[in-house]
Amino acid sequence: MKLQRILKALVVTALILPFVRPLLAFPQQEPAFPGVPTKVVVSVEPRHGKEVPTVRAEDVVVSQGKQHDKVLAWQPVETPEIGVQLFIFIDDSLSATEIGTKLNDIRDFINAQPANVLIGIGYMRNGTAVIAQNPTNDHAQAAKALRLTFGDGGSSPSPYFALQDLLKRWRQTNSAREVIMVTDGIDRFWDGFGLDDPYLNSVIDEAQRGGVVVNALYARGGGHFGHSPFRINWGQSYLSELADATGGEAYYLGNDTPPSFRPYFKDLTERMSHQFLLTLEAQPGKKSGFERIKLSTEVPNVELVTQRQVYVPTGS
């Protein structure tokens, strides 16, 4: 009887095994089509506390819809092989009095960066990017390019026009690229309300297409909009949306310019020291366009922060 039960069990196992194997293998299936190598900057952040755990390439899971994209490379940005190009981009319509007291904060941040962080200086004026200094590892030279803002509120109809101009003129390299905007974020050109600002959406697309991380430091603007709580709140919301969509951070303290930028620069410096350039194999859709991605890891107490979506061309 015992032998019969064993034989029956073997027969049942043989019958169901062909159906079980495909189910077990399904989650590990490779994508049906070759992917497109795509680069994004990733910030490794602790969920709790200040200690940042170590994350290796094999710890990173990239989800695109229901499938997992292959991780091709995971490289620290603050290395000679990669490096960072960082633009400090200041709204020229901001009050010279308020920004003037923060110039030393900005200079100290510039001079504290390692040599593989190239610093550029630009100003937002009349919807365009006025470049005072192209990205350079001569940090003293970059610091000298800082100046007082003009402080004429009407000179910057939309900071998002100027940012888009900067991104379009910024030559893409193998380095990570980031921006620190100093602005009130108010779009004086758009007469609508809500987060569906077409100029904001357009510059988010441009930044995501180029893999550029945009960070923002809020500073109070001039003119009527500069003391309108309604407009100020929308400006801060736009900056938060821009930073969140591109994997950056937005900083503000109430409705006024913070007394010092130093705490924010300290946080940005810490973030950059735990950033990686991730090369993933993104899967194209039926036509060229943006594809949502999500990063995860089983490493405890870790959050992987990056842009929400990547641009994937077809036929590559």
PDB file of C-alpha atoms in Angstrom, residues 138-243:
ATOM      1  CA  ASP A 138      37.922  76.196 -11.421  1.00  0.00           C
ATOM      2  CA  HIS A 139      35.573  76.889  -8.541  1.00  0.00           C
ATOM      3  CA  ALA A 140      37.170  80.220  -7.676  1.00  0.00           C
ATOM      4  CA  GLN A 141      36.434  81.405 -11.214  1.00  0.00           C
ATOM      5  CA  ALA A 142      32.833  80.201 -10.953  1.00  0.00           C
ATOM      6  CA  ALA A 143      32.398  82.010  -7.635  1.00  0.00           C
ATOM      7  CA  LYS A 144      33.672  85.242  -9.208  1.00  0.00           C
ATOM      8  CA  ALA A 145      30.914  85.030 -11.834  1.00  0.00           C
ATOM      9  CA  LEU A 146      28.260  85.586  -9.157  1.00  0.00           C
ATOM     10  CA  ARG A 147      26.770  89.083  -9.062  1.00  0.00           C
ATOM     11  CA  LEU A 148      23.839  90.953  -7.590  1.00  0.00           C
ATOM     12  CA  THR A 149      20.515  90.463  -9.337  1.00  0.00           C
ATOM     13  CA  PHE A 150      18.897  93.354 -11.200  1.00  0.00           C
ATOM     14  CA  GLY A 151      15.773  93.116  -9.061  1.00  0.00           C
ATOM     15  CA  ASP A 152      13.324  94.301 -11.734  1.00  0.00           C
ATOM     16  CA  GLY A 153      10.281  92.078 -11.223  1.00  0.00           C
ATOM     17  CA  GLY A 154       9.090  92.256 -14.817  1.00  0.00           C
ATOM     18  CA  SER A 155      12.344  90.948 -16.260  1.00  0.00           C
ATOM     19  CA  SER A 156      11.412  87.291 -15.705  1.00  0.00           C
ATOM     20  CA  PRO A 157       7.962  86.479 -17.126  1.00  0.00           C
ATOM     21  CA  SER A 158       8.451  82.777 -16.459  1.00  0.00           C
ATOM     22  CA  PRO A 159      11.422  81.025 -14.865  1.00  0.00           C
ATOM     23  CA  TYR A 160      10.421  77.936 -16.854  1.00  0.00           C
ATOM     24  CA  PHE A 161      11.105  79.672 -20.183  1.00  0.00           C
ATOM     25  CA  ALA A 162      14.631  80.437 -18.998  1.00  0.00           C
ATOM     26  CA  LEU A 163      15.210  76.911 -17.675  1.00  0.00           C
ATOM     27  CA  GLN A 164      14.048  75.406 -20.955  1.00  0.00           C
ATOM     28  CA  ASP A 165      16.453  77.685 -22.825  1.00  0.00           C
ATOM     29  CA  LEU A 166      19.300  76.523 -20.571  1.00  0.00           C
ATOM     30  CA  LEU A 167      18.467  72.844 -21.062  1.00  0.00           C
ATOM     31  CA  LYS A 168      18.259  73.140 -24.844  1.00  0.00           C
ATOM     32  CA  ARG A 169      21.647  74.875 -25.033  1.00  0.00           C
ATOM     33  CA  TRP A 170      23.372  72.591 -22.536  1.00  0.00           C
ATOM     34  CA  ARG A 171      25.425  70.018 -24.421  1.00  0.00           C
ATOM     35  CA  GLN A 172      24.812  66.475 -23.216  1.00  0.00           C
ATOM     36  CA  THR A 173      27.865  64.622 -21.871  1.00  0.00           C
ATOM     37  CA  ASN A 174      28.613  61.392 -20.023  1.00  0.00           C
ATOM     38  CA  SER A 175      28.507  63.304 -16.729  1.00  0.00           C
ATOM     39  CA  ALA A 176      25.508  63.655 -14.451  1.00  0.00           C
ATOM     40  CA  ARG A 177      23.761  67.017 -14.959  1.00  0.00           C
ATOM     41  CA  GLU A 178      21.967  69.020 -12.279  1.00  0.00           C
ATOM     42  CA  VAL A 179      20.511  72.488 -11.759  1.00  0.00           C
ATOM     43  CA  ILE A 180      19.944  74.508  -8.603  1.00  0.00           C
ATOM     44  CA  MET A 181      17.325  77.159  -9.379  1.00  0.00           C
ATOM     45  CA  VAL A 182      17.043  80.202  -7.109  1.00  0.00           C
ATOM     46  CA  THR A 183      13.652  81.754  -7.860  1.00  0.00           C
ATOM     47  CA  ASP A 184      10.135  82.354  -6.542  1.00  0.00           C
ATOM     48  CA  GLY A 185       8.788  79.864  -9.089  1.00  0.00           C
ATOM     49  CA  ILE A 186       5.892  82.135 -10.076  1.00  0.00           C
ATOM     50  CA  ASP A 187       4.899  81.904 -13.732  1.00  0.00           C
ATOM     51  CA  ARG A 188       3.838  85.455 -14.555  1.00  0.00           C
ATOM     52  CA  PHE A 189       3.261  84.563 -18.192  1.00  0.00           C
ATOM     53  CA  TRP A 190       0.581  81.936 -17.624  1.00  0.00           C
ATOM     54  CA  ASP A 191      -2.804  83.322 -16.674  1.00  0.00           C
ATOM     55  CA  GLY A 192      -4.294  80.002 -15.538  1.00  0.00           C
ATOM     56  CA  PHE A 193      -4.275  78.229 -12.206  1.00  0.00           C
ATOM     57  CA  GLY A 194      -3.479  74.749 -10.961  1.00  0.00           C
ATOM     58  CA  LEU A 195      -0.514  72.466 -11.575  1.00  0.00           C
ATOM     59  CA  ASP A 196      -1.391  72.008 -15.238  1.00  0.00           C
ATOM     60  CA  ASP A 197       0.870  74.893 -16.307  1.00  0.00           C
ATOM     61  CA  PRO A 198       1.856  74.116 -19.924  1.00  0.00           C
ATOM     62  CA  TYR A 199       5.248  75.849 -19.584  1.00  0.00           C
ATOM     63  CA  LEU A 200       6.054  73.943 -16.399  1.00  0.00           C
ATOM     64  CA  ASN A 201       4.999  70.660 -18.027  1.00  0.00           C
ATOM     65  CA  SER A 202       7.107  71.411 -21.094  1.00  0.00           C
ATOM     66  CA  VAL A 203      10.290  72.054 -19.111  1.00  0.00           C
ATOM     67  CA  ILE A 204       9.705  68.918 -17.012  1.00  0.00           C
ATOM     68  CA  ASP A 205       9.584  66.910 -20.248  1.00  0.00           C
ATOM     69  CA  GLU A 206      12.792  68.580 -21.436  1.00  0.00           C
ATOM     70  CA  ALA A 207      14.612  67.816 -18.179  1.00  0.00           C
ATOM     71  CA  GLN A 208      13.414  64.208 -18.098  1.00  0.00           C
ATOM     72  CA  ARG A 209      14.393  63.691 -21.721  1.00  0.00           C
ATOM     73  CA  GLY A 210      17.948  64.806 -20.900  1.00  0.00           C
ATOM     74  CA  GLY A 211      18.146  63.102 -17.493  1.00  0.00           C
ATOM     75  CA  VAL A 212      18.716  66.451 -15.728  1.00  0.00           C
ATOM     76  CA  VAL A 213      17.980  66.719 -11.999  1.00  0.00           C
ATOM     77  CA  VAL A 214      16.406  70.073 -11.059  1.00  0.00           C
ATOM     78  CA  ASN A 215      16.633  71.350  -7.477  1.00  0.00           C
ATOM     79  CA  ALA A 216      15.042  74.586  -6.299  1.00  0.00           C
ATOM     80  CA  LEU A 217      15.718  77.150  -3.577  1.00  0.00           C
ATOM     81  CA  TYR A 218      12.750  79.460  -3.065  1.00  0.00           C
ATOM     82  CA  ALA A 219      13.479  83.179  -2.764  1.00  0.00           C
ATOM     83  CA  ARG A 220      10.752  85.813  -2.546  1.00  0.00           C
ATOM     84  CA  GLY A 221      10.206  87.790  -5.740  1.00  0.00           C
ATOM     85  CA  GLY A 222       9.313  91.429  -6.267  1.00  0.00           C
ATOM     86  CA  GLY A 223       6.245  93.264  -7.525  1.00  0.00           C
ATOM     87  CA  HIS A 224       2.603  92.517  -6.760  1.00  0.00           C
ATOM     88  CA  PHE A 225       2.950  88.745  -7.195  1.00  0.00           C
ATOM     89  CA  GLY A 226       5.893  88.745  -4.786  1.00  0.00           C
ATOM     90  CA  HIS A 227       3.642  89.607  -1.834  1.00  0.00           C
ATOM     91  CA  SER A 228       0.544  87.684  -2.927  1.00  0.00           C
ATOM     92  CA  PRO A 229       0.211  84.550  -0.738  1.00  0.00           C
ATOM     93  CA  PHE A 230      -1.925  82.962  -3.450  1.00  0.00           C
ATOM     94  CA  ARG A 231       0.751  83.404  -6.133  1.00  0.00           C
ATOM     95  CA  ILE A 232       3.575  82.523  -3.747  1.00  0.00           C
ATOM     96  CA  ASN A 233       1.914  79.210  -2.880  1.00  0.00           C
ATOM     97  CA  TRP A 234       1.492  78.333  -6.545  1.00  0.00           C
ATOM     98  CA  GLY A 235       5.106  79.255  -7.253  1.00  0.00           C
ATOM     99  CA  GLN A 236       6.313  76.976  -4.473  1.00  0.00           C
ATOM    100  CA  SER A 237       4.008  74.204  -5.711  1.00  0.00           C
ATOM    101  CA  TYR A 238       5.456  74.529  -9.224  1.00  0.00           C
ATOM    102  CA  LEU A 239       9.003  74.260  -7.880  1.00  0.00           C
ATOM    103  CA  SER A 240       8.054  71.213  -5.808  1.00  0.00           C
ATOM    104  CA  GLU A 241       6.436  69.543  -8.826  1.00  0.00           C
ATOM    105  CA  LEU A 242       9.471  70.291 -11.015  1.00  0.00           C
ATOM    106  CA  ALA A 243      11.916  68.909  -8.455  1.00  0.00           C
TER     107      ALA A 243
END
